Coordinates of C-alpha atoms in Angstrom, one line a residue:
M28 CA -21.7 8.7 77.6
G29 CA -22.3 12.0 75.7
G30 CA -18.6 12.7 75.5
L31 CA -17.9 9.2 74.2
L32 CA -20.6 9.6 71.5
R33 CA -19.3 13.0 70.4
R34 CA -15.7 11.6 70.1
A35 CA -17.0 8.7 68.2
I36 CA -18.9 10.8 65.8
R37 CA -16.0 13.2 65.2
A38 CA -13.5 10.3 64.8
T39 CA -15.5 8.7 62.1
A40 CA -13.9 8.8 58.6
V41 CA -15.7 8.2 55.3
A42 CA -13.8 7.1 52.2
G43 CA -13.5 9.9 49.7
A44 CA -11.8 8.4 46.7
L45 CA -10.7 5.2 45.3
L46 CA -7.1 4.4 44.3
G47 CA -6.1 4.4 40.6
G48 CA -4.0 1.8 38.8
A49 CA -0.5 2.2 37.5
C50 CA 0.6 1.3 33.9
S51 CA 3.6 -0.7 32.8
A52 CA 6.2 1.0 30.6
T53 CA 7.2 -2.3 28.8
R54 CA 7.1 -2.4 25.0
V55 CA 4.5 -5.1 24.8
S56 CA 1.8 -4.2 27.4
P57 CA -1.0 -6.5 28.5
P58 CA -4.5 -4.9 29.1
V59 CA -4.3 -2.7 32.2
P60 CA -7.3 -2.2 34.5
T61 CA -8.4 1.4 34.4
G62 CA -10.3 1.3 37.7
P63 CA -9.2 0.9 41.3
S64 CA -7.5 -2.3 42.4
Y65 CA -9.3 -5.1 44.2
Q66 CA -7.6 -4.1 47.4
A67 CA -8.6 -0.5 47.0
R68 CA -12.2 -1.5 46.3
L69 CA -12.2 -3.9 49.3
E70 CA -10.9 -1.2 51.6
A71 CA -13.4 1.3 50.3
A72 CA -16.2 -1.1 51.0
D73 CA -14.8 -1.8 54.5
T74 CA -14.8 2.0 55.1
L75 CA -18.5 2.2 54.1
V76 CA -19.3 -0.5 56.6
R77 CA -17.6 1.5 59.4
A78 CA -19.4 4.6 58.2
G79 CA -22.6 2.7 59.2
C80 CA -25.5 4.4 57.5
L81 CA -28.0 2.2 55.8
D82 CA -27.2 3.5 52.3
C83 CA -23.5 3.0 53.2
L84 CA -24.1 -0.6 54.1
A85 CA -26.1 -1.2 51.0
A86 CA -23.4 0.3 48.8
A87 CA -20.8 -1.8 50.6
H88 CA -22.9 -4.9 50.1
R89 CA -23.1 -4.3 46.3
E90 CA -19.4 -3.8 46.1
Y91 CA -18.6 -7.0 48.0
R92 CA -20.9 -8.9 45.7
A93 CA -19.2 -7.4 42.7
L94 CA -15.8 -8.3 44.1
R95 CA -16.9 -11.8 44.7
A96 CA -18.2 -12.1 41.2
D97 CA -14.8 -11.1 39.8
H98 CA -12.8 -13.1 42.4
P99 CA -14.9 -16.1 43.7
D100 CA -12.1 -17.1 46.0
L101 CA -11.6 -13.8 47.7
D102 CA -12.4 -14.7 51.4
K103 CA -12.3 -11.1 52.5
A104 CA -15.0 -10.1 50.0
I105 CA -17.2 -13.0 51.1
A106 CA -16.8 -12.1 54.7
G107 CA -17.6 -8.5 53.9
E108 CA -20.7 -9.5 52.0
V109 CA -21.9 -11.6 54.9
R110 CA -21.2 -8.9 57.4
A111 CA -22.9 -6.1 55.3
A112 CA -26.0 -8.2 54.6
A113 CA -26.4 -9.1 58.2
L114 CA -26.0 -5.5 59.3
I115 CA -28.6 -4.4 56.8
D116 CA -31.0 -7.0 58.3
I117 CA -30.4 -5.6 61.8
R118 CA -30.8 -2.0 60.7
E119 CA -34.1 -2.8 58.9
R120 CA -35.5 -4.4 62.0
E121 CA -34.2 -1.6 64.3
L122 CA -36.1 0.9 62.2
G123 CA -39.1 -1.2 61.3
L124 CA -38.5 -1.2 57.6
L125 CA -39.7 -3.9 55.3
S126 CA -37.3 -6.8 55.1
S127 CA -35.2 -7.0 52.0
G128 CA -34.3 -10.6 52.8
S129 CA -30.7 -9.6 53.7
L130 CA -30.3 -12.2 56.4
M131 CA -31.0 -15.0 54.0
S132 CA -28.5 -13.4 51.6
A133 CA -25.9 -13.4 54.4
R134 CA -26.5 -17.1 55.0
E135 CA -26.2 -17.9 51.3
A136 CA -23.0 -15.8 51.0
A137 CA -21.5 -17.6 54.0
T138 CA -21.8 -21.0 52.2
G139 CA -19.3 -19.7 49.6
S140 CA -16.3 -19.9 51.9
T141 CA -15.3 -22.4 54.6
A142 CA -13.7 -19.6 56.5
A143 CA -16.9 -17.4 56.3
R144 CA -19.1 -20.4 57.3
L145 CA -17.0 -21.1 60.3
S146 CA -16.7 -17.4 61.3
F147 CA -20.4 -16.4 60.9
S148 CA -22.6 -19.4 61.2
N149 CA -23.3 -19.0 65.0
V150 CA -23.4 -15.2 65.0
L151 CA -26.0 -15.3 62.2
D152 CA -28.1 -17.6 64.3
V153 CA -28.0 -15.0 67.1
V154 CA -28.7 -12.1 64.7
A155 CA -31.8 -13.9 63.5
E156 CA -33.2 -14.1 67.1
L157 CA -32.5 -10.4 68.1
R158 CA -35.7 -8.6 69.3
L159 CA -35.2 -5.3 67.6
G160 CA -37.3 -2.2 66.8
P161 CA -41.1 -1.8 67.2
D162 CA -41.9 -5.4 66.7
G163 CA -39.3 -6.7 69.0
A164 CA -40.1 -4.3 71.8
R165 CA -43.8 -5.1 71.9
P166 CA -44.4 -8.7 70.8
S167 CA -48.0 -9.3 69.8
T168 CA -48.1 -12.3 67.4
D169 CA -47.6 -15.9 68.4
E170 CA -44.3 -15.9 66.4
Q171 CA -43.0 -12.9 68.3
V172 CA -44.0 -14.4 71.6
A173 CA -42.2 -17.6 70.7
A174 CA -39.1 -15.5 69.7
M175 CA -39.2 -13.9 73.2
L176 CA -39.2 -17.3 74.8
R177 CA -36.3 -18.5 72.7
F178 CA -34.4 -15.4 73.6
A179 CA -35.0 -15.9 77.3
T180 CA -34.0 -19.6 77.1
N181 CA -30.8 -19.1 75.2
R182 CA -29.6 -15.7 76.3
T183 CA -26.8 -17.0 78.5
E184 CA -25.3 -19.1 75.7
W185 CA -25.7 -16.2 73.2
A186 CA -24.1 -13.7 75.6
S187 CA -21.0 -15.9 75.8
L188 CA -20.8 -16.3 72.1
L189 CA -21.0 -12.5 71.4
R190 CA -18.6 -11.7 74.2
E191 CA -16.1 -14.1 72.7
T192 CA -16.6 -12.9 69.1
A193 CA -17.2 -9.2 69.4
P194 CA -13.6 -8.1 69.9
Q195 CA -12.6 -9.4 66.5
E196 CA -15.9 -9.1 64.5
P197 CA -17.8 -5.8 63.9
L198 CA -21.0 -7.7 63.2
A199 CA -20.8 -9.4 66.6
S200 CA -20.1 -6.0 68.2
Y201 CA -23.2 -4.5 66.6
A202 CA -25.3 -7.6 67.4
W203 CA -24.1 -7.3 71.0
L204 CA -25.6 -3.9 71.4
G205 CA -29.0 -5.1 70.3
F206 CA -28.7 -8.1 72.5
A207 CA -27.4 -6.5 75.6
C208 CA -29.9 -3.6 75.5
D209 CA -32.9 -6.0 75.2
S210 CA -35.2 -5.4 78.1
L211 CA -34.9 -9.1 79.0
N212 CA -31.2 -8.4 79.8
A213 CA -31.8 -5.2 81.8
R214 CA -30.8 -6.8 85.1
S215 CA -28.1 -9.2 83.9
I216 CA -25.8 -6.9 81.8
A217 CA -24.5 -3.7 83.3
A218 CA -24.4 -0.5 81.3
N219 CA -20.6 -0.4 81.3
E220 CA -20.4 -3.9 79.8
V221 CA -22.9 -2.9 77.2
R222 CA -20.4 -0.4 75.9
S223 CA -17.4 -2.5 76.5
F224 CA -16.9 -3.6 72.9
M225 CA -17.3 -0.1 71.4
G226 CA -13.8 1.1 72.3
D227 CA -12.8 4.6 73.2
A228 CA -13.5 6.0 69.7
P229 CA -16.2 3.7 68.2
S230 CA -17.1 3.8 64.6
A231 CA -20.2 5.6 63.4
L232 CA -21.7 2.1 62.8
L233 CA -21.4 1.2 66.5
T234 CA -22.4 4.6 67.6
F235 CA -25.7 4.4 65.7
G236 CA -26.2 0.9 66.9
Y237 CA -25.8 2.0 70.5
L238 CA -28.2 4.9 70.1
A239 CA -30.8 2.8 68.2
S240 CA -30.8 -0.1 70.7
C241 CA -29.8 1.5 74.0
E242 CA -30.4 5.2 74.0
R243 CA -33.2 6.0 71.5
G244 CA -34.1 9.1 73.5
Q245 CA -30.7 10.8 72.9
S246 CA -31.9 13.1 70.2
E247 CA -29.0 15.5 70.6
A248 CA -26.5 12.7 69.9
L249 CA -28.5 11.4 67.0
A250 CA -28.7 14.9 65.5
L251 CA -24.9 15.4 66.0
L252 CA -24.3 12.1 64.1
L253 CA -26.7 13.2 61.3
D254 CA -25.0 16.6 61.1
Y255 CA -21.6 15.0 60.9
D256 CA -22.7 12.6 58.2
P257 CA -25.9 13.5 56.3
R258 CA -26.1 10.0 54.9
F259 CA -27.6 8.9 58.2
V260 CA -31.0 9.9 56.9
E261 CA -32.6 7.1 59.0
A262 CA -31.6 9.0 62.1
N263 CA -34.5 11.5 61.4
Y264 CA -37.0 8.8 62.3
L265 CA -35.4 8.1 65.7
I266 CA -35.0 11.9 66.4
G267 CA -38.7 12.3 65.6
L268 CA -39.6 9.6 68.1
A269 CA -37.5 11.4 70.7
D270 CA -39.3 14.7 69.9
L271 CA -42.6 12.9 70.7
G272 CA -41.1 11.7 73.9
Q273 CA -40.2 15.2 75.2
R274 CA -41.6 16.2 78.5
P275 CA -43.6 18.0 79.7
Q276 CA -44.9 18.5 76.2
P277 CA -44.1 16.6 73.0
D278 CA -42.7 18.6 70.1
V279 CA -45.2 17.4 67.5
D280 CA -44.1 19.9 64.8
A281 CA -40.5 18.9 65.1
A282 CA -41.4 15.3 65.0
D283 CA -43.5 15.9 61.9
R284 CA -40.6 17.6 60.1
R285 CA -38.3 14.7 61.0
F286 CA -40.8 12.1 59.8
R287 CA -41.3 13.9 56.5
R288 CA -37.6 14.0 55.9
A289 CA -37.3 10.3 56.6
Y290 CA -40.3 9.6 54.3
E291 CA -38.7 11.5 51.5
W292 CA -35.8 9.1 51.7
R293 CA -37.7 5.8 52.1
Q294 CA -41.4 5.0 51.6
D295 CA -41.2 1.2 52.2
W296 CA -41.2 1.9 55.9
P297 CA -44.3 0.7 57.8
A298 CA -43.0 1.8 61.2
L299 CA -42.5 5.3 59.9
T300 CA -45.9 5.5 58.1
L301 CA -47.6 4.2 61.2
S302 CA -45.8 6.8 63.3
M303 CA -46.9 9.5 60.8
A304 CA -50.5 8.3 60.9
N305 CA -50.6 8.2 64.7
L306 CA -49.1 11.7 64.9
A307 CA -51.7 13.0 62.5
L308 CA -54.4 11.2 64.6
A309 CA -53.1 12.8 67.8
T310 CA -53.1 16.3 66.2
E311 CA -56.6 15.7 64.9
D312 CA -55.7 15.7 61.2
Y313 CA -57.9 12.8 60.4
D314 CA -57.7 12.9 56.6
R315 CA -53.9 12.8 56.8
A316 CA -54.1 10.1 59.4
L317 CA -56.3 8.0 57.2
Q318 CA -53.9 8.5 54.3
F319 CA -50.9 7.1 56.2
F320 CA -52.8 4.3 57.9
D321 CA -53.7 3.2 54.3
R322 CA -50.1 3.5 53.3
T323 CA -49.1 1.4 56.2
L324 CA -51.6 -1.3 55.4
A325 CA -50.4 -1.3 51.8
L326 CA -47.0 -2.2 53.1
K327 CA -48.1 -4.4 56.0
P328 CA -51.6 -5.8 55.3
S329 CA -53.8 -6.7 58.2
D330 CA -51.7 -4.7 60.7
G331 CA -53.8 -4.5 63.8
D332 CA -52.6 -1.1 65.0
S333 CA -53.2 0.4 61.5
L334 CA -56.7 -1.1 61.3
V335 CA -57.6 0.3 64.7
G336 CA -56.3 3.7 63.7
T337 CA -58.2 3.6 60.5
I338 CA -61.4 2.9 62.3
H339 CA -60.7 5.8 64.7
A340 CA -60.0 8.2 61.9
L341 CA -63.1 7.2 59.9
T342 CA -65.3 7.5 63.0
Q343 CA -64.0 11.0 63.7
L344 CA -64.7 11.9 60.1
G345 CA -68.3 10.7 60.4
R346 CA -67.8 7.8 57.9
Y347 CA -69.5 5.3 60.1
Q348 CA -70.3 2.7 57.4
D349 CA -66.7 2.7 56.2
A350 CA -65.5 2.3 59.8
L351 CA -67.7 -0.8 60.1
V352 CA -66.2 -2.3 57.0
T353 CA -62.8 -1.8 58.5
V354 CA -63.9 -3.4 61.7
E355 CA -64.7 -6.5 59.8
A356 CA -61.2 -6.5 58.4
L357 CA -59.9 -6.2 61.9
L358 CA -62.0 -9.0 63.2
T359 CA -60.6 -11.4 60.5
T360 CA -57.1 -10.9 61.9
G361 CA -58.1 -12.3 65.3
R362 CA -56.3 -9.4 67.0
N363 CA -57.5 -6.4 69.0
L364 CA -60.9 -8.2 69.4
G365 CA -62.0 -6.0 72.3
E366 CA -61.3 -2.8 70.4
A367 CA -62.9 -4.3 67.3
R368 CA -66.1 -5.0 69.2
Y369 CA -66.1 -1.6 70.9
W370 CA -65.7 0.3 67.7
R371 CA -68.3 -1.8 65.9
A372 CA -70.8 -1.0 68.7
F373 CA -69.8 2.7 68.7
N374 CA -70.4 3.0 64.9
E375 CA -73.5 0.9 65.0
N376 CA -74.9 3.2 67.7
Q377 CA -74.1 6.2 65.5
I378 CA -76.3 4.9 62.7
G379 CA -79.2 3.7 64.9
R380 CA -78.5 0.0 64.8
Y381 CA -79.0 -0.3 68.6
Q382 CA -79.7 -4.0 68.9
A383 CA -76.5 -4.9 67.0
A384 CA -74.6 -2.3 69.0
W385 CA -75.8 -3.8 72.2
S386 CA -74.7 -7.3 71.3
D387 CA -71.2 -5.9 70.3
V388 CA -70.7 -3.8 73.4
L389 CA -71.5 -6.8 75.6
M390 CA -68.8 -8.7 73.8
A391 CA -66.4 -5.7 74.2
A392 CA -67.2 -5.7 78.0
S393 CA -66.0 -9.3 78.2
L394 CA -62.7 -8.4 76.6
L395 CA -61.9 -4.9 77.8
I396 CA -61.8 -3.3 81.3
N397 CA -62.1 0.5 81.1
A398 CA -64.5 3.3 81.6
Q399 CA -65.4 3.7 77.9
V400 CA -67.1 0.4 77.5
P401 CA -69.7 0.8 80.2
K402 CA -70.2 4.4 79.1
L403 CA -71.0 3.3 75.6
A404 CA -73.2 0.4 77.0
G405 CA -75.1 2.9 79.1
I406 CA -75.7 5.2 76.1
I407 CA -76.9 2.3 73.9
A408 CA -79.2 1.0 76.6
Y409 CA -80.6 4.5 77.1
R410 CA -81.4 4.8 73.4
R411 CA -83.0 1.3 73.6
A412 CA -85.2 2.7 76.5
D413 CA -83.8 0.1 78.9
L414 CA -83.4 2.6 81.7
E415 CA -82.5 0.3 84.5
V416 CA -79.6 -1.3 82.5
A417 CA -78.6 2.2 81.3
R418 CA -78.4 3.4 84.9
R419 CA -76.3 0.5 86.1
Q420 CA -73.8 0.8 83.2
L421 CA -73.5 4.6 83.5
D422 CA -73.0 4.3 87.3
D423 CA -70.2 1.8 86.6
A424 CA -68.6 4.2 84.1
R425 CA -68.9 7.1 86.5
G426 CA -67.3 5.0 89.2
R427 CA -64.3 4.3 86.9
N428 CA -64.0 7.9 85.7
R429 CA -65.8 10.7 87.5
N430 CA -64.2 13.4 85.3
D431 CA -66.1 12.3 82.2
C432 CA -68.8 14.9 81.9
E433 CA -70.7 13.0 79.1
V434 CA -71.2 10.1 81.5
G435 CA -72.8 12.5 84.0
F436 CA -75.0 14.0 81.2
Y437 CA -76.4 10.6 80.1
L438 CA -76.8 9.4 83.7
H439 CA -78.8 12.4 84.7
M440 CA -81.0 12.0 81.6
V441 CA -81.7 8.4 82.6
L442 CA -82.5 9.4 86.2
A443 CA -84.8 12.2 85.0
D444 CA -86.7 9.7 82.8
R445 CA -87.0 7.4 85.9
R446 CA -88.3 10.3 88.0
E447 CA -85.5 9.8 90.5
W448 CA -85.4 13.4 91.4
S449 CA -83.0 13.4 94.2
R450 CA -80.2 11.7 92.2
T451 CA -81.2 13.7 89.1
A452 CA -80.6 17.0 91.0
E453 CA -77.3 15.7 92.4
I454 CA -75.9 14.3 89.1
A455 CA -77.3 17.1 86.9
S456 CA -75.8 19.9 89.0
E457 CA -72.5 18.1 89.2
T458 CA -72.5 17.7 85.4
G459 CA -73.1 21.4 84.9
R460 CA -70.0 22.1 87.0
C461 CA -68.1 19.4 85.2
F462 CA -68.8 21.2 81.8
D463 CA -67.8 24.5 83.3
E464 CA -64.5 23.1 84.3
W465 CA -64.0 21.3 81.0
E466 CA -64.7 24.6 79.1
G467 CA -62.1 26.3 81.3
R468 CA -59.5 23.7 80.3
L469 CA -60.5 23.9 76.6
R470 CA -60.1 27.7 76.7
E471 CA -56.7 27.4 78.4
N472 CA -55.7 24.9 75.8
I473 CA -56.8 27.3 73.0
A474 CA -54.7 30.1 74.5
A475 CA -51.7 27.8 74.8
L476 CA -52.1 26.7 71.2
R477 CA -52.2 30.3 70.0
E478 CA -49.1 31.2 72.0
S479 CA -47.2 28.1 71.0
N480 CA -45.8 29.4 67.7
G481 CA -46.8 26.0 66.4
E482 CA -47.4 25.1 62.8
P483 CA -50.2 27.5 61.7
A484 CA -52.4 25.0 60.0
R485 CA -52.2 22.5 62.9
V486 CA -52.9 25.3 65.5
A487 CA -55.9 26.5 63.5
R488 CA -57.3 23.0 63.1
Q489 CA -56.9 22.2 66.8
V490 CA -58.4 25.5 67.9
A491 CA -61.4 25.0 65.7
R492 CA -62.0 21.6 67.1
R493 CA -61.9 22.9 70.7
K494 CA -64.3 25.6 69.8
D495 CA -66.7 23.0 68.3
Q496 CA -66.3 21.0 71.5
I497 CA -67.2 24.0 73.6
A498 CA -70.3 24.6 71.6
T499 CA -71.3 20.9 71.9
N500 CA -70.7 21.0 75.6
A501 CA -72.7 24.1 76.0
R502 CA -75.8 22.4 74.7
M503 CA -75.4 19.5 77.1
R504 CA -74.7 21.9 80.0
V505 CA -77.8 23.9 79.5
T506 CA -79.8 20.7 79.4
A507 CA -78.3 19.7 82.7
W508 CA -79.1 23.1 84.2
F509 CA -82.8 22.9 83.1
N510 CA -83.2 19.4 84.4
T511 CA -81.6 20.4 87.7
A512 CA -84.2 23.1 88.0
V513 CA -87.0 20.6 87.2
A514 CA -85.6 18.1 89.7
M515 CA -85.3 20.8 92.4
F516 CA -88.9 21.9 91.8
N517 CA -90.1 18.3 92.2
L518 CA -88.2 18.1 95.4
G519 CA -89.7 21.3 96.7
R520 CA -86.3 23.0 96.7
H521 CA -87.7 26.1 94.9
A522 CA -84.9 28.6 95.6
E523 CA -82.3 26.2 94.1
A524 CA -84.7 25.5 91.2
R525 CA -85.0 29.3 90.6
T526 CA -81.2 29.6 90.4
F527 CA -80.9 27.0 87.7
A528 CA -83.9 28.2 85.8
M529 CA -82.5 31.6 85.6
K530 CA -79.4 30.2 83.9
V531 CA -81.4 29.1 80.8
L532 CA -83.8 32.0 80.3
D533 CA -82.0 33.2 77.2
D534 CA -81.7 29.7 75.7
E535 CA -83.7 29.1 72.5
Q536 CA -84.6 25.5 73.5
F537 CA -85.3 25.9 77.2
G538 CA -86.0 29.6 77.7
D539 CA -89.8 29.4 77.3
R540 CA -90.0 26.4 79.5
A541 CA -87.9 28.0 82.2
R542 CA -90.0 31.2 82.1
A543 CA -93.1 29.0 82.5
L544 CA -91.6 27.3 85.5
L545 CA -90.6 30.5 87.4
P546 CA -94.1 31.5 88.4
R547 CA -94.6 28.1 90.0
L548 CA -91.6 28.6 92.3
R549 CA -92.2 30.0 95.8
E550 CA -89.7 32.6 97.1

């Protein structure tokens, strides 16, 4: 497919000039148009459609409308207007842009010509049902789920319509790509048939449509298309997504550069602003993440993913009260209820509202199944001095994820308070080793960041956070070591107690207590 895409991109021609009019040499001359002829303008608009970039389609749509205003009976202009408007609608949904109402414009334009109405009516019905872009790929609202069911019910009929219409109509060919590459058609439409209506040298329009719907990960082909025609600014977004999908390591800096270029072009783009926010969140730039979650919510109010991201960013910034306000906004949407209850409990716990936190974490447990919920429940129960409940919850969390050192830390604290010395010694010593291993991974990560030639500000920020985590972990580890020594002493295992007491002799918090313990230990 790579060769076909390259041939398609290189074969694409973009109109460079419009034709001029000729003047009559007769003695009495009527007014003569000074601009290009209707035919030249129509051909130029058609060329813009084949060029395929969103700005090209918008320019073509404006020209078709102008032609129709001057020549109401010009069927070709009406057909062009319908086609361009419907293609704009598809592109907006492919990219996750705000809708400009172009599909409605296409339907309205089609009523202006019997020929257009007959040619486009059924195709526009299919276009309206295409599951495109971020919203189509991951249906979450009742409306999107209903659309998925309609798609599954009618896909055989729609496939026949598009197969019949695509050879003659570019809109049907483009719609076919979005239809055929829908995940619901993965087993029923072969890859060679998906490309069957593109031809040997497809237009840039169809090339982009194939990449957007069928091969989003082909960043090289998208970059080649953008290099050939810089008007495909929207390709930067898809290339950025492909950069994030690189394995074994996503190229976050390359993705950030692509997203910034796309954002310079268009700001009314909630899928892009959400991607930028999530990228900032993943690279621990919480202020920037919050900024772009806010921008997404300004474009798409009550968006569940943006609200969850906002809560996460605010929590990381220590703005617990603001996070709780955002949780309330999330709860009013009726979506992400498990996450809403979890984050409300988490932030309530941070500000000492333990009873409210306990109620919310129990509700989260009824909605989510993961290791984080029982971990939080155990921590809250410990702070409420409900040691038996805390032990059960933390044991549950540890059974789900034994690599979470913090679970071991809180569990051994609970066990120590319950004077369960055998399990305290076991869990505390394992927790100390867990923190040793975690520190090793963090230091390896710091070294990799410094050697990565990544964006300096990002590298410095992420290195600093890992150093902070090492310092935080060190305090928990020394606590686990001292409690191991105490547990071993109470079990009469004095040699092992001495080993762990020696580890904390220089610690400001536990050094004096460890030195007081040493004389009580038999050799």
